[in-house]
């Protein structure tokens, strides 16, 4: 009812900039919104947040085991793009009590 | 009164010393090289082994964990993080970031004080 009423009155309005759809202005607004939601800066921040979440949650789970260990957790996240990633580690510790494990986790992205 | 300077024992992990040791190792292994799929495993192994050897030679009462990641340079970044549950007064870490035209290298040293 309201919409019909409005369209019935359309011919009463002067055609001004305020009532005309301005493609460039709207396009810029949309681009800015996309940038702020999922732009490169946001994606980089998301990656950082993921690596932080992984190590923090892993450490939290490990300490909950209540065992007399100190823990060091590291995480590397890289986008699959054909570039090579190589890692190595070496440890000087008490091999009768200390240990490590490495998890490789692949996602489709 | 004679000024008396007490010889200070080093307390805690000397991150700067470790940083210099590791940086020299990385320079020695990767310096002048381009990313090479055939050699990269050998390089990362050399970096961690040499770094560890030099750190242990310092003769300090620490256990050490050295990790190294080398990534071929591309349009995409790579992200790392680490979190440690330890004695913040005695244990420590240092990170060395190194790059050249074709690759990025990140080496982490974690030092756990041995309490006798």
mmCIF file of C-alpha atoms in Angstrom:
data_model
loop_
_atom_site.group_PDB
_atom_site.id
_atom_site.type_symbol
_atom_site.label_atom_id
_atom_site.label_comp_id
_atom_site.label_asym_id
_atom_site.label_seq_id
_atom_site.Cartn_x
_atom_site.Cartn_y
_atom_site.Cartn_z
ATOM 1 C CA UNK A 1 0.000 0.000 0.000
ATOM 2 C CA UNK A 2 2.762 2.431 0.957
ATOM 3 C CA UNK A 3 4.841 1.657 -2.109
ATOM 4 C CA UNK A 4 1.928 2.145 -4.475
ATOM 5 C CA UNK A 5 1.157 5.422 -2.826
ATOM 6 C CA UNK A 6 4.746 6.582 -3.340
ATOM 7 C CA UNK A 7 4.916 5.551 -6.979
ATOM 8 C CA UNK A 8 1.634 7.275 -7.563
ATOM 9 C CA UNK A 9 3.289 10.484 -6.446
ATOM 10 C CA UNK A 10 6.548 10.024 -8.392
ATOM 11 C CA UNK A 11 5.660 12.499 -11.137
ATOM 12 C CA UNK A 12 5.395 15.190 -8.441
ATOM 13 C CA UNK A 13 9.179 15.000 -7.679
ATOM 14 C CA UNK A 14 11.669 17.062 -9.609
ATOM 15 C CA UNK A 15 14.505 14.904 -10.979
ATOM 16 C CA UNK A 16 17.476 16.024 -8.806
ATOM 17 C CA UNK A 17 20.782 14.385 -7.854
ATOM 18 C CA UNK A 18 19.319 13.346 -4.551
ATOM 19 C CA UNK A 19 16.668 11.219 -6.157
ATOM 20 C CA UNK A 20 18.747 9.821 -8.989
ATOM 21 C CA UNK A 21 20.754 6.645 -8.647
ATOM 22 C CA UNK A 22 24.385 7.760 -9.031
ATOM 23 C CA UNK A 23 26.277 4.708 -10.222
ATOM 24 C CA UNK A 24 29.805 6.003 -9.495
ATOM 25 C CA UNK A 25 28.978 7.121 -5.982
ATOM 26 C CA UNK A 26 27.274 3.861 -5.102
ATOM 27 C CA UNK A 27 30.074 1.845 -6.723
ATOM 28 C CA UNK A 28 32.652 3.619 -4.558
ATOM 29 C CA UNK A 29 30.625 2.986 -1.451
ATOM 30 C CA UNK A 30 30.338 -0.684 -2.301
ATOM 31 C CA UNK A 31 34.073 -0.977 -3.027
ATOM 32 C CA UNK A 32 34.923 0.652 0.286
ATOM 33 C CA UNK A 33 32.603 -1.682 2.102
ATOM 34 C CA UNK A 34 34.139 -4.742 0.436
ATOM 35 C CA UNK A 35 37.636 -3.462 1.211
ATOM 36 C CA UNK A 36 36.842 -2.938 4.850
ATOM 37 C CA UNK A 37 35.140 -6.314 5.159
ATOM 38 C CA UNK A 38 37.424 -8.638 3.194
ATOM 39 C CA UNK A 39 40.219 -6.515 1.717
ATOM 40 C CA UNK A 40 43.925 -7.590 1.735
ATOM 41 C CA UNK A 41 44.537 -5.952 5.099
ATOM 42 C CA UNK A 42 41.637 -7.837 6.576
ATOM 43 C CA UNK A 43 42.761 -11.144 5.060
ATOM 44 C CA UNK A 44 46.299 -10.676 6.413
ATOM 45 C CA UNK A 45 44.849 -9.915 9.803
ATOM 46 C CA UNK A 46 42.683 -13.032 9.560
ATOM 47 C CA UNK A 47 45.747 -15.177 8.879
ATOM 48 C CA UNK A 48 47.485 -13.627 11.870
ATOM 49 C CA UNK A 49 44.451 -14.277 14.011
ATOM 50 C CA UNK A 50 44.337 -17.908 12.886
ATOM 51 C CA UNK A 51 47.970 -18.585 13.746
ATOM 52 C CA UNK A 52 47.487 -16.910 17.106
ATOM 53 C CA UNK A 53 44.327 -18.917 17.778
ATOM 54 C CA UNK A 54 46.026 -22.190 16.853
ATOM 55 C CA UNK A 55 48.967 -21.718 19.215
ATOM 56 C CA UNK A 56 46.895 -20.323 22.054
ATOM 57 C CA UNK A 57 44.241 -23.011 21.919
ATOM 58 C CA UNK A 58 46.846 -25.752 21.508
ATOM 59 C CA UNK A 59 48.783 -24.479 24.509
ATOM 60 C CA UNK A 60 45.592 -24.233 26.514
ATOM 61 C CA UNK A 61 44.690 -27.861 25.758
ATOM 62 C CA UNK A 62 48.196 -29.057 26.619
ATOM 63 C CA UNK A 63 48.413 -27.258 29.945
ATOM 64 C CA UNK A 64 45.030 -28.711 30.864
ATOM 65 C CA UNK A 65 46.688 -32.148 30.812
ATOM 66 C CA UNK A 66 48.211 -31.086 34.110
ATOM 67 C CA UNK A 67 51.561 -32.729 33.431
ATOM 68 C CA UNK A 68 54.869 -31.304 34.714
ATOM 69 C CA UNK A 69 56.021 -30.005 31.335
ATOM 70 C CA UNK A 70 56.922 -26.681 29.857
ATOM 71 C CA UNK A 71 55.510 -26.337 26.334
ATOM 72 C CA UNK A 72 56.505 -24.512 23.202
ATOM 73 C CA UNK A 73 53.968 -24.382 20.384
ATOM 74 C CA UNK A 74 54.716 -22.938 16.949
ATOM 75 C CA UNK A 75 52.439 -22.634 13.958
ATOM 76 C CA UNK A 76 53.023 -21.769 10.312
ATOM 77 C CA UNK A 77 50.134 -21.026 7.971
ATOM 78 C CA UNK A 78 50.664 -20.541 4.296
ATOM 79 C CA UNK A 79 48.297 -20.214 1.375
ATOM 80 C CA UNK A 80 48.609 -23.016 -1.166
ATOM 81 C CA UNK A 81 50.089 -21.435 -4.238
ATOM 82 C CA UNK A 82 52.796 -23.747 -5.492
ATOM 83 C CA UNK A 83 55.589 -21.977 -3.620
ATOM 84 C CA UNK A 84 57.733 -24.272 -1.515
ATOM 85 C CA UNK A 85 57.733 -24.260 2.268
ATOM 86 C CA UNK A 86 60.381 -26.191 4.152
ATOM 87 C CA UNK A 87 60.851 -26.526 7.858
ATOM 88 C CA UNK A 88 63.368 -28.176 10.143
ATOM 89 C CA UNK A 89 64.002 -28.300 13.853
ATOM 90 C CA UNK A 90 66.799 -29.441 16.065
ATOM 91 C CA UNK A 91 66.743 -29.923 19.827
ATOM 92 C CA UNK A 92 69.245 -30.127 22.636
ATOM 93 C CA UNK A 93 67.401 -31.580 25.608
ATOM 94 C CA UNK A 94 66.913 -34.579 27.812
ATOM 95 C CA UNK A 95 65.814 -37.227 25.341
ATOM 96 C CA UNK A 96 64.594 -39.473 28.151
ATOM 97 C CA UNK A 97 61.974 -36.966 29.290
ATOM 98 C CA UNK A 98 61.497 -34.374 26.534
ATOM 99 C CA UNK A 99 59.742 -34.746 23.212
ATOM 100 C CA UNK A 100 58.040 -33.096 20.278
ATOM 101 C CA UNK A 101 55.356 -33.728 17.703
ATOM 102 C CA UNK A 102 54.592 -32.056 14.409
ATOM 103 C CA UNK A 103 51.174 -31.839 12.788
ATOM 104 C CA UNK A 104 50.752 -30.946 9.116
ATOM 105 C CA UNK A 105 47.246 -29.784 8.365
ATOM 106 C CA UNK A 106 46.020 -29.129 4.861
ATOM 107 C CA UNK A 107 42.933 -27.243 3.864
ATOM 108 C CA UNK A 108 41.581 -26.945 0.373
ATOM 109 C CA UNK A 109 42.073 -23.170 0.123
ATOM 110 C CA UNK B 1 85.386 5.146 49.274
ATOM 111 C CA UNK B 2 86.610 2.798 46.636
ATOM 112 C CA UNK B 3 83.998 2.161 44.000
ATOM 113 C CA UNK B 4 83.044 -1.471 44.020
ATOM 114 C CA UNK B 5 81.596 -2.931 40.851
ATOM 115 C CA UNK B 6 80.019 -6.300 41.360
ATOM 116 C CA UNK B 7 80.555 -8.691 38.526
ATOM 117 C CA UNK B 8 77.013 -9.369 37.361
ATOM 118 C CA UNK B 9 76.093 -12.934 36.551
ATOM 119 C CA UNK B 10 74.080 -13.182 33.389
ATOM 120 C CA UNK B 11 70.469 -13.698 34.357
ATOM 121 C CA UNK B 12 68.055 -15.046 31.814
ATOM 122 C CA UNK B 13 68.504 -15.884 28.195
ATOM 123 C CA UNK B 14 70.769 -13.625 26.145
ATOM 124 C CA UNK B 15 68.598 -13.164 23.111
ATOM 125 C CA UNK B 16 70.986 -10.803 21.343
ATOM 126 C CA UNK B 17 73.840 -13.278 21.569
ATOM 127 C CA UNK B 18 71.633 -16.059 20.193
ATOM 128 C CA UNK B 19 70.334 -13.753 17.456
ATOM 129 C CA UNK B 20 73.866 -13.045 16.249
ATOM 130 C CA UNK B 21 74.794 -16.720 16.290
ATOM 131 C CA UNK B 22 71.751 -17.732 14.278
ATOM 132 C CA UNK B 23 72.012 -14.866 11.823
ATOM 133 C CA UNK B 24 75.597 -15.845 11.046
ATOM 134 C CA UNK B 25 74.507 -19.433 10.432
ATOM 135 C CA UNK B 26 71.726 -18.392 8.074
ATOM 136 C CA UNK B 27 74.019 -15.987 6.227
ATOM 137 C CA UNK B 28 76.531 -18.791 5.836
ATOM 138 C CA UNK B 29 74.031 -21.327 4.500
ATOM 139 C CA UNK B 30 71.651 -19.209 2.410
ATOM 140 C CA UNK B 31 73.817 -16.204 1.598
ATOM 141 C CA UNK B 32 74.212 -15.821 -2.150
ATOM 142 C CA UNK B 33 71.849 -18.728 -2.901
ATOM 143 C CA UNK B 34 68.567 -18.661 -4.798
ATOM 144 C CA UNK B 35 65.648 -20.842 -3.760
ATOM 145 C CA UNK B 36 66.415 -24.322 -5.014
ATOM 146 C CA UNK B 37 64.035 -27.211 -4.456
ATOM 147 C CA UNK B 38 66.873 -29.728 -4.591
ATOM 148 C CA UNK B 39 68.959 -28.114 -1.867
ATOM 149 C CA UNK B 40 66.378 -26.614 0.427
ATOM 150 C CA UNK B 41 66.013 -29.574 2.788
ATOM 151 C CA UNK B 42 69.755 -29.732 3.249
ATOM 152 C CA UNK B 43 69.873 -25.996 3.891
ATOM 153 C CA UNK B 44 67.179 -25.963 6.567
ATOM 154 C CA UNK B 45 68.813 -28.957 8.265
ATOM 155 C CA UNK B 46 72.203 -27.207 8.195
ATOM 156 C CA UNK B 47 70.753 -24.027 9.657
ATOM 157 C CA UNK B 48 69.174 -25.752 12.650
ATOM 158 C CA UNK B 49 72.104 -28.067 13.260
ATOM 159 C CA UNK B 50 74.776 -25.377 13.036
ATOM 160 C CA UNK B 51 72.751 -22.955 15.144
ATOM 161 C CA UNK B 52 72.213 -25.588 17.792
ATOM 162 C CA UNK B 53 75.884 -26.556 17.836
ATOM 163 C CA UNK B 54 76.967 -22.962 18.354
ATOM 164 C CA UNK B 55 74.387 -22.352 21.050
ATOM 165 C CA UNK B 56 75.389 -25.460 22.970
ATOM 166 C CA UNK B 57 79.031 -24.397 22.707
ATOM 167 C CA UNK B 58 78.183 -21.327 24.796
ATOM 168 C CA UNK B 59 78.231 -23.778 27.658
ATOM 169 C CA UNK B 60 75.198 -22.301 29.386
ATOM 170 C CA UNK B 61 72.707 -24.366 31.364
ATOM 171 C CA UNK B 62 69.946 -24.379 28.775
ATOM 172 C CA UNK B 63 68.037 -26.875 26.725
ATOM 173 C CA UNK B 64 67.534 -25.533 23.215
ATOM 174 C CA UNK B 65 64.924 -25.962 20.508
ATOM 175 C CA UNK B 66 65.710 -24.420 17.134
ATOM 176 C CA UNK B 67 63.150 -24.342 14.323
ATOM 177 C CA UNK B 68 63.613 -23.006 10.828
ATOM 178 C CA UNK B 69 61.100 -22.313 8.057
ATOM 179 C CA UNK B 70 62.134 -21.303 4.536
ATOM 180 C CA UNK B 71 59.535 -20.131 2.048
ATOM 181 C CA UNK B 72 59.918 -19.367 -1.594
ATOM 182 C CA UNK B 73 58.954 -15.770 -2.244
ATOM 183 C CA UNK B 74 55.584 -15.362 -3.907
ATOM 184 C CA UNK B 75 52.692 -12.926 -4.031
ATOM 185 C CA UNK B 76 51.323 -14.558 -0.893
ATOM 186 C CA UNK B 77 52.648 -14.187 2.602
ATOM 187 C CA UNK B 78 53.175 -16.795 5.219
ATOM 188 C CA UNK B 79 52.230 -16.421 8.824
ATOM 189 C CA UNK B 80 53.825 -17.831 11.937
ATOM 190 C CA UNK B 81 53.080 -17.648 15.635
ATOM 191 C CA UNK B 82 54.387 -19.310 18.737
ATOM 192 C CA UNK B 83 53.234 -19.550 22.311
ATOM 193 C CA UNK B 84 55.188 -20.852 25.264
ATOM 194 C CA UNK B 85 54.283 -22.173 28.675
ATOM 195 C CA UNK B 86 57.435 -21.851 30.739
ATOM 196 C CA UNK B 87 59.339 -19.931 33.384
ATOM 197 C CA UNK B 88 59.309 -16.379 32.083
ATOM 198 C CA UNK B 89 62.136 -15.332 34.389
ATOM 199 C CA UNK B 90 64.616 -17.936 33.212
ATOM 200 C CA UNK B 91 63.523 -19.162 29.782
ATOM 201 C CA UNK B 92 63.648 -17.161 26.602
ATOM 202 C CA UNK B 93 63.339 -17.016 22.860
ATOM 203 C CA UNK B 94 64.641 -15.135 19.890
ATOM 204 C CA UNK B 95 63.511 -15.015 16.293
ATOM 205 C CA UNK B 96 65.703 -14.300 13.289
ATOM 206 C CA UNK B 97 64.026 -13.158 10.079
ATOM 207 C CA UNK B 98 66.160 -13.300 6.985
ATOM 208 C CA UNK B 99 65.377 -12.793 3.347
ATOM 209 C CA UNK B 100 66.914 -12.400 -0.038
ATOM 210 C CA UNK B 101 65.514 -11.997 -3.496
ATOM 211 C CA UNK B 102 63.965 -15.470 -3.743
ATOM 212 C CA UNK B 103 63.222 -16.684 -0.233
ATOM 213 C CA UNK B 104 62.197 -15.818 3.297
ATOM 214 C CA UNK B 105 63.658 -17.606 6.306
ATOM 215 C CA UNK B 106 62.427 -17.524 9.893
ATOM 216 C CA UNK B 107 64.451 -19.186 12.640
ATOM 217 C CA UNK B 108 63.150 -19.513 16.200
ATOM 218 C CA UNK B 109 65.328 -20.336 19.177
ATOM 219 C CA UNK B 110 63.679 -21.455 22.403
ATOM 220 C CA UNK B 111 65.897 -21.765 25.459
ATOM 221 C CA UNK B 112 64.726 -23.585 28.583
ATOM 222 C CA UNK B 113 66.805 -23.044 31.692
ATOM 223 C CA UNK B 114 68.086 -26.212 33.306
ATOM 224 C CA UNK B 115 67.546 -25.949 37.024
ATOM 225 C CA UNK B 116 69.985 -28.166 38.821
#
